[in-house]
Amino acid sequence: MLRWRVATGLTLAPIVLGAIALGYWSSFGYWTLLALVLVVVARSAFELARALNPLPFVAALGAGAMPVLFSLPFGANGYGSTGILAGAVLSLPWTLLWLAARPEARTLRAILAILLMTLWIGVPLAHMGLLAGMKNGVTLILITVVGPWISDAGAYFAGLFFGRHLLFPSLSPKKTVEGSVGGLLLATLAIGWVSYQFLGFTIVESVVMGAVVSVFSQSGDLFESLLKRLLDLKDLGRALPGHGGLLDRIDSILFTIPAVYYLLLLYEIL
């Protein structure tokens, strides 16, 4: 299992980091990032539609893409979060349209699934574009993408060597308190150093940034564990060997992206 996880990580990392680097070195990098985000939305919609049948794929795709697409015209004027909210609200009429056309999909499960697609996947991924438009946007995106990987690695090895006490056995039987603390410490050190060196944060702000990345990263992982238990599924997909589906790989990032964005806004206010 570890071998497959490492192999998948080594395959995905160049793709993700390459898209981020393109955003730094080229004038059309923002659109490359947007295209990558929409691909992730599409794959996530496919996995969620299969896991939450009878949710139609196109209905899920539209619900997830709307917050991303509606953030574009507002983002240029500094009101990107307004566009995200507009996209989230308009996903409700979109839901009504599809349920009206598909009688077999008129279930509470399908309605909740579309809301989940909007709020869990579409809205967080739309914040990626807002981060890209901020000062030091490339560094911020690296923090939101690589930070959860660092936290996950710290948690894995700390749990492997020191894990004794289960964290939330009803949600995830393998996660331990020691592993969680290990992920928190490693992410705080790594992300804190990057924030201090490249973003000009104070020591306190840097430590808080690292801790927030780890806490929300682990929370996102636990949220998906809860969802899979409710659905009685081991994984939400099979696209990535050793990880399951794409959602099994990005679950921690989905919580981290908006957390970093609003923490930065809080820094500006304070």
Short mmCIF file of C-alpha atoms in Angstrom, two decimals:
data_model
loop_
_atom_site.label_atom_id
_atom_site.label_comp_id
_atom_site.label_asym_id
_atom_site.label_seq_id
_atom_site.Cartn_x
_atom_site.Cartn_y
_atom_site.Cartn_z
CA MET A 1 0.00 0.00 0.00
CA LEU A 2 2.78 2.45 0.91
CA ARG A 3 4.55 1.62 -2.36
CA TRP A 4 1.45 2.51 -4.38
CA ARG A 5 0.90 5.70 -2.37
CA VAL A 6 4.46 6.83 -3.04
CA ALA A 7 4.26 5.94 -6.74
CA THR A 8 0.98 7.82 -7.15
CA GLY A 9 2.34 10.80 -5.26
CA LEU A 10 5.43 10.92 -7.46
CA THR A 11 3.21 10.84 -10.53
CA LEU A 12 0.79 13.53 -9.40
CA ALA A 13 3.30 15.91 -7.84
CA PRO A 14 5.00 16.97 -11.12
CA ILE A 15 1.59 17.64 -12.72
CA VAL A 16 0.29 19.77 -9.86
CA LEU A 17 3.57 21.58 -9.19
CA GLY A 18 4.10 22.07 -12.93
CA ALA A 19 0.74 23.83 -13.25
CA ILE A 20 1.59 26.03 -10.27
CA ALA A 21 5.03 26.85 -11.67
CA LEU A 22 3.45 27.72 -15.02
CA GLY A 23 1.33 30.24 -13.17
CA TYR A 24 4.54 31.90 -12.02
CA TRP A 25 6.54 31.81 -15.24
CA SER A 26 3.89 32.52 -17.86
CA SER A 27 1.22 35.14 -18.50
CA PHE A 28 -1.48 32.50 -19.10
CA GLY A 29 -0.66 30.50 -15.97
CA TYR A 30 -3.88 31.61 -14.24
CA TRP A 31 -5.93 29.98 -16.99
CA THR A 32 -3.85 26.82 -16.72
CA LEU A 33 -4.67 26.70 -13.03
CA LEU A 34 -8.34 27.32 -13.78
CA ALA A 35 -8.35 24.47 -16.31
CA LEU A 36 -6.76 22.16 -13.73
CA VAL A 37 -9.36 23.16 -11.14
CA LEU A 38 -12.21 22.44 -13.57
CA VAL A 39 -10.72 19.03 -14.39
CA VAL A 40 -10.62 18.27 -10.66
CA VAL A 41 -14.25 19.43 -10.33
CA ALA A 42 -15.29 17.17 -13.23
CA ARG A 43 -13.55 14.10 -11.83
CA SER A 44 -14.93 14.80 -8.35
CA ALA A 45 -18.44 15.12 -9.81
CA PHE A 46 -18.01 11.75 -11.52
CA GLU A 47 -16.90 10.05 -8.29
CA LEU A 48 -19.63 11.66 -6.19
CA ALA A 49 -22.33 10.82 -8.76
CA ARG A 50 -21.27 7.15 -8.62
CA ALA A 51 -21.11 7.09 -4.83
CA LEU A 52 -24.42 8.91 -4.38
CA ASN A 53 -26.57 7.36 -7.10
CA PRO A 54 -29.09 8.51 -8.45
CA LEU A 55 -27.25 11.84 -8.55
CA PRO A 56 -26.86 12.73 -12.27
CA PHE A 57 -23.25 13.45 -13.27
CA VAL A 58 -24.11 16.62 -15.22
CA ALA A 59 -26.10 17.94 -12.27
CA ALA A 60 -23.12 17.37 -9.98
CA LEU A 61 -20.73 18.89 -12.52
CA GLY A 62 -22.76 22.09 -12.83
CA ALA A 63 -23.17 22.43 -9.07
CA GLY A 64 -19.42 22.13 -8.57
CA ALA A 65 -18.38 24.32 -11.50
CA MET A 66 -20.73 27.25 -10.81
CA PRO A 67 -18.84 28.68 -7.81
CA VAL A 68 -15.59 28.45 -9.80
CA LEU A 69 -16.95 30.05 -12.97
CA PHE A 70 -18.93 32.81 -11.24
CA SER A 71 -15.86 33.84 -9.26
CA LEU A 72 -14.10 34.89 -12.49
CA PRO A 73 -15.94 38.14 -13.37
CA PHE A 74 -15.98 39.26 -9.73
CA GLY A 75 -12.39 38.28 -9.03
CA ALA A 76 -10.96 40.99 -11.27
CA ASN A 77 -12.62 43.62 -9.07
CA GLY A 78 -11.58 42.09 -5.77
CA TYR A 79 -15.00 40.58 -5.08
CA GLY A 80 -14.22 36.98 -5.91
CA SER A 81 -15.90 35.66 -2.77
CA THR A 82 -19.11 37.39 -3.91
CA GLY A 83 -18.96 35.46 -7.17
CA ILE A 84 -18.40 32.22 -5.29
CA LEU A 85 -21.47 32.90 -3.16
CA ALA A 86 -23.49 33.71 -6.27
CA GLY A 87 -22.42 30.44 -7.88
CA ALA A 88 -23.33 28.49 -4.74
CA VAL A 89 -26.80 30.09 -4.59
CA LEU A 90 -27.44 29.50 -8.29
CA SER A 91 -26.64 25.84 -7.86
CA LEU A 92 -30.09 25.51 -6.23
CA PRO A 93 -32.06 26.46 -9.40
CA TRP A 94 -29.66 24.23 -11.32
CA THR A 95 -30.61 21.41 -8.96
CA LEU A 96 -34.31 22.10 -9.51
CA LEU A 97 -33.83 22.01 -13.28
CA TRP A 98 -32.22 18.59 -13.23
CA LEU A 99 -34.59 17.07 -10.71
CA ALA A 100 -37.54 18.29 -12.77
CA ALA A 101 -36.13 16.51 -15.82
CA ARG A 102 -35.15 13.31 -13.97
CA PRO A 103 -38.06 11.95 -11.88
CA GLU A 104 -35.96 9.00 -10.66
CA ALA A 105 -33.48 11.46 -9.13
CA ARG A 106 -36.06 13.31 -7.02
CA THR A 107 -34.79 12.01 -3.72
CA LEU A 108 -33.50 13.66 -0.59
CA ARG A 109 -30.23 11.82 -1.17
CA ALA A 110 -29.77 13.46 -4.59
CA ILE A 111 -30.59 16.94 -3.30
CA LEU A 112 -28.15 16.64 -0.41
CA ALA A 113 -25.54 15.22 -2.79
CA ILE A 114 -25.73 18.26 -5.06
CA LEU A 115 -25.42 20.58 -2.06
CA LEU A 116 -22.42 18.55 -0.97
CA MET A 117 -20.90 18.92 -4.43
CA THR A 118 -21.36 22.68 -4.22
CA LEU A 119 -20.21 23.36 -0.67
CA TRP A 120 -17.61 20.64 -0.20
CA ILE A 121 -15.96 20.72 -3.62
CA GLY A 122 -16.97 23.70 -5.77
CA VAL A 123 -16.73 26.48 -3.18
CA PRO A 124 -13.33 25.47 -1.73
CA LEU A 125 -11.77 24.94 -5.17
CA ALA A 126 -13.08 28.33 -6.32
CA HIS A 127 -10.99 29.91 -3.53
CA MET A 128 -7.89 28.60 -5.30
CA GLY A 129 -8.37 31.30 -7.93
CA LEU A 130 -8.71 33.94 -5.22
CA LEU A 131 -5.43 32.85 -3.68
CA ALA A 132 -3.77 32.98 -7.10
CA GLY A 133 -4.82 36.62 -7.44
CA MET A 134 -3.31 37.66 -4.12
CA LYS A 135 0.22 38.89 -3.52
CA ASN A 136 2.63 35.90 -3.48
CA GLY A 137 -0.19 33.83 -4.95
CA VAL A 138 2.05 31.02 -6.18
CA THR A 139 3.58 30.56 -2.73
CA LEU A 140 0.13 30.56 -1.13
CA ILE A 141 -1.11 27.89 -3.52
CA LEU A 142 1.96 25.80 -2.77
CA ILE A 143 1.17 26.10 0.94
CA THR A 144 -2.42 24.93 0.43
CA VAL A 145 -1.43 22.03 -1.83
CA VAL A 146 1.89 20.84 -0.39
CA GLY A 147 1.09 21.73 3.24
CA PRO A 148 -1.52 18.96 3.62
CA TRP A 149 0.92 16.48 2.05
CA ILE A 150 3.52 17.45 4.66
CA SER A 151 0.98 17.16 7.47
CA ASP A 152 -0.19 13.78 6.15
CA ALA A 153 3.39 12.49 5.93
CA GLY A 154 4.16 13.65 9.48
CA ALA A 155 0.98 12.05 10.78
CA TYR A 156 1.64 8.79 8.94
CA PHE A 157 5.17 8.24 10.21
CA ALA A 158 4.50 9.56 13.72
CA GLY A 159 1.53 7.22 13.95
CA LEU A 160 3.57 4.35 12.52
CA PHE A 161 6.38 4.65 15.06
CA PHE A 162 4.68 6.21 18.09
CA GLY A 163 0.95 5.67 17.65
CA ARG A 164 -0.73 4.26 20.75
CA HIS A 165 -3.98 6.15 21.34
CA LEU A 166 -6.74 6.28 18.73
CA LEU A 167 -7.89 9.76 17.75
CA PHE A 168 -11.46 9.15 16.52
CA PRO A 169 -11.96 5.37 16.30
CA SER A 170 -15.59 5.77 15.22
CA LEU A 171 -14.47 7.77 12.15
CA SER A 172 -11.02 6.42 11.30
CA PRO A 173 -9.77 3.33 13.14
CA LYS A 174 -6.11 3.88 12.16
CA LYS A 175 -5.55 7.55 13.04
CA THR A 176 -3.85 8.15 16.38
CA VAL A 177 -3.36 11.10 18.68
CA GLU A 178 0.40 10.74 18.29
CA GLY A 179 0.09 10.76 14.51
CA SER A 180 -2.09 13.86 14.59
CA VAL A 181 0.40 15.68 16.79
CA GLY A 182 3.27 14.58 14.52
CA GLY A 183 1.47 15.99 11.48
CA LEU A 184 0.75 19.21 13.34
CA LEU A 185 4.37 19.68 14.39
CA LEU A 186 5.89 18.90 10.99
CA ALA A 187 3.45 21.13 9.10
CA THR A 188 3.87 23.96 11.59
CA LEU A 189 7.65 23.82 11.22
CA ALA A 190 7.68 23.52 7.42
CA ILE A 191 4.84 25.91 6.56
CA GLY A 192 5.88 28.28 9.33
CA TRP A 193 9.38 28.51 7.87
CA VAL A 194 8.06 29.14 4.35
CA SER A 195 5.65 31.80 5.63
CA TYR A 196 8.39 33.55 7.57
CA GLN A 197 10.99 33.43 4.82
CA PHE A 198 8.89 34.08 1.70
CA LEU A 199 5.71 35.82 2.86
CA GLY A 200 7.23 38.20 5.41
CA PHE A 201 4.98 37.01 8.24
CA THR A 202 5.94 37.47 11.87
CA ILE A 203 6.95 34.37 13.84
CA VAL A 204 3.52 34.18 15.48
CA GLU A 205 1.69 34.58 12.15
CA SER A 206 3.92 31.93 10.58
CA VAL A 207 3.29 29.43 13.37
CA VAL A 208 -0.45 30.05 13.19
CA MET A 209 -0.40 29.55 9.42
CA GLY A 210 1.36 26.19 9.75
CA ALA A 211 -0.96 25.05 12.53
CA VAL A 212 -4.08 26.11 10.61
CA VAL A 213 -2.94 24.19 7.52
CA SER A 214 -2.42 21.02 9.55
CA VAL A 215 -5.62 21.27 11.63
CA PHE A 216 -7.88 21.92 8.64
CA SER A 217 -6.03 19.35 6.56
CA GLN A 218 -6.65 16.66 9.16
CA SER A 219 -10.25 17.84 9.61
CA GLY A 220 -10.87 17.47 5.88
CA ASP A 221 -9.51 13.93 5.97
CA LEU A 222 -11.76 13.05 8.91
CA PHE A 223 -14.78 14.59 7.18
CA GLU A 224 -14.33 12.32 4.19
CA SER A 225 -13.85 9.35 6.51
CA LEU A 226 -17.21 10.19 8.07
CA LEU A 227 -18.83 10.46 4.64
CA LYS A 228 -17.47 7.07 3.54
CA ARG A 229 -18.72 5.46 6.74
CA LEU A 230 -22.17 6.90 6.18
CA LEU A 231 -22.12 5.54 2.62
CA ASP A 232 -20.49 2.25 3.70
CA LEU A 233 -17.68 2.69 1.16
CA LYS A 234 -13.97 2.02 1.47
CA ASP A 235 -13.04 4.63 -1.15
CA LEU A 236 -14.98 7.12 -3.26
CA GLY A 237 -13.18 6.00 -6.42
CA ARG A 238 -10.33 3.97 -7.90
CA ALA A 239 -8.53 6.53 -10.05
CA LEU A 240 -5.37 6.64 -7.92
CA PRO A 241 -3.73 3.38 -6.82
CA GLY A 242 -2.96 3.42 -3.11
CA HIS A 243 -5.24 6.41 -2.52
CA GLY A 244 -8.62 5.39 -3.95
CA GLY A 245 -10.32 8.15 -5.89
CA LEU A 246 -9.34 11.74 -6.52
CA LEU A 247 -11.56 12.86 -3.66
CA ASP A 248 -9.65 10.52 -1.36
CA ARG A 249 -6.49 12.46 -2.31
CA ILE A 250 -7.78 16.05 -2.17
CA ASP A 251 -10.09 15.77 0.84
CA SER A 252 -7.63 17.58 3.12
CA ILE A 253 -6.92 20.30 0.53
CA LEU A 254 -10.62 21.14 0.25
CA PHE A 255 -10.69 22.28 3.87
CA THR A 256 -7.28 23.95 3.72
CA ILE A 257 -7.82 26.28 0.74
CA PRO A 258 -10.59 28.48 2.23
CA ALA A 259 -8.97 28.31 5.68
CA VAL A 260 -5.74 29.83 4.34
CA TYR A 261 -7.61 32.45 2.32
CA TYR A 262 -9.68 33.74 5.22
CA LEU A 263 -6.75 33.59 7.61
CA LEU A 264 -4.90 35.92 5.22
CA LEU A 265 -7.87 38.29 5.17
CA LEU A 266 -7.86 38.23 8.98
CA TYR A 267 -4.15 39.12 8.96
CA GLU A 268 -4.94 42.12 6.74
CA ILE A 269 -7.72 43.27 9.09
CA LEU A 270 -5.57 42.92 12.17
#
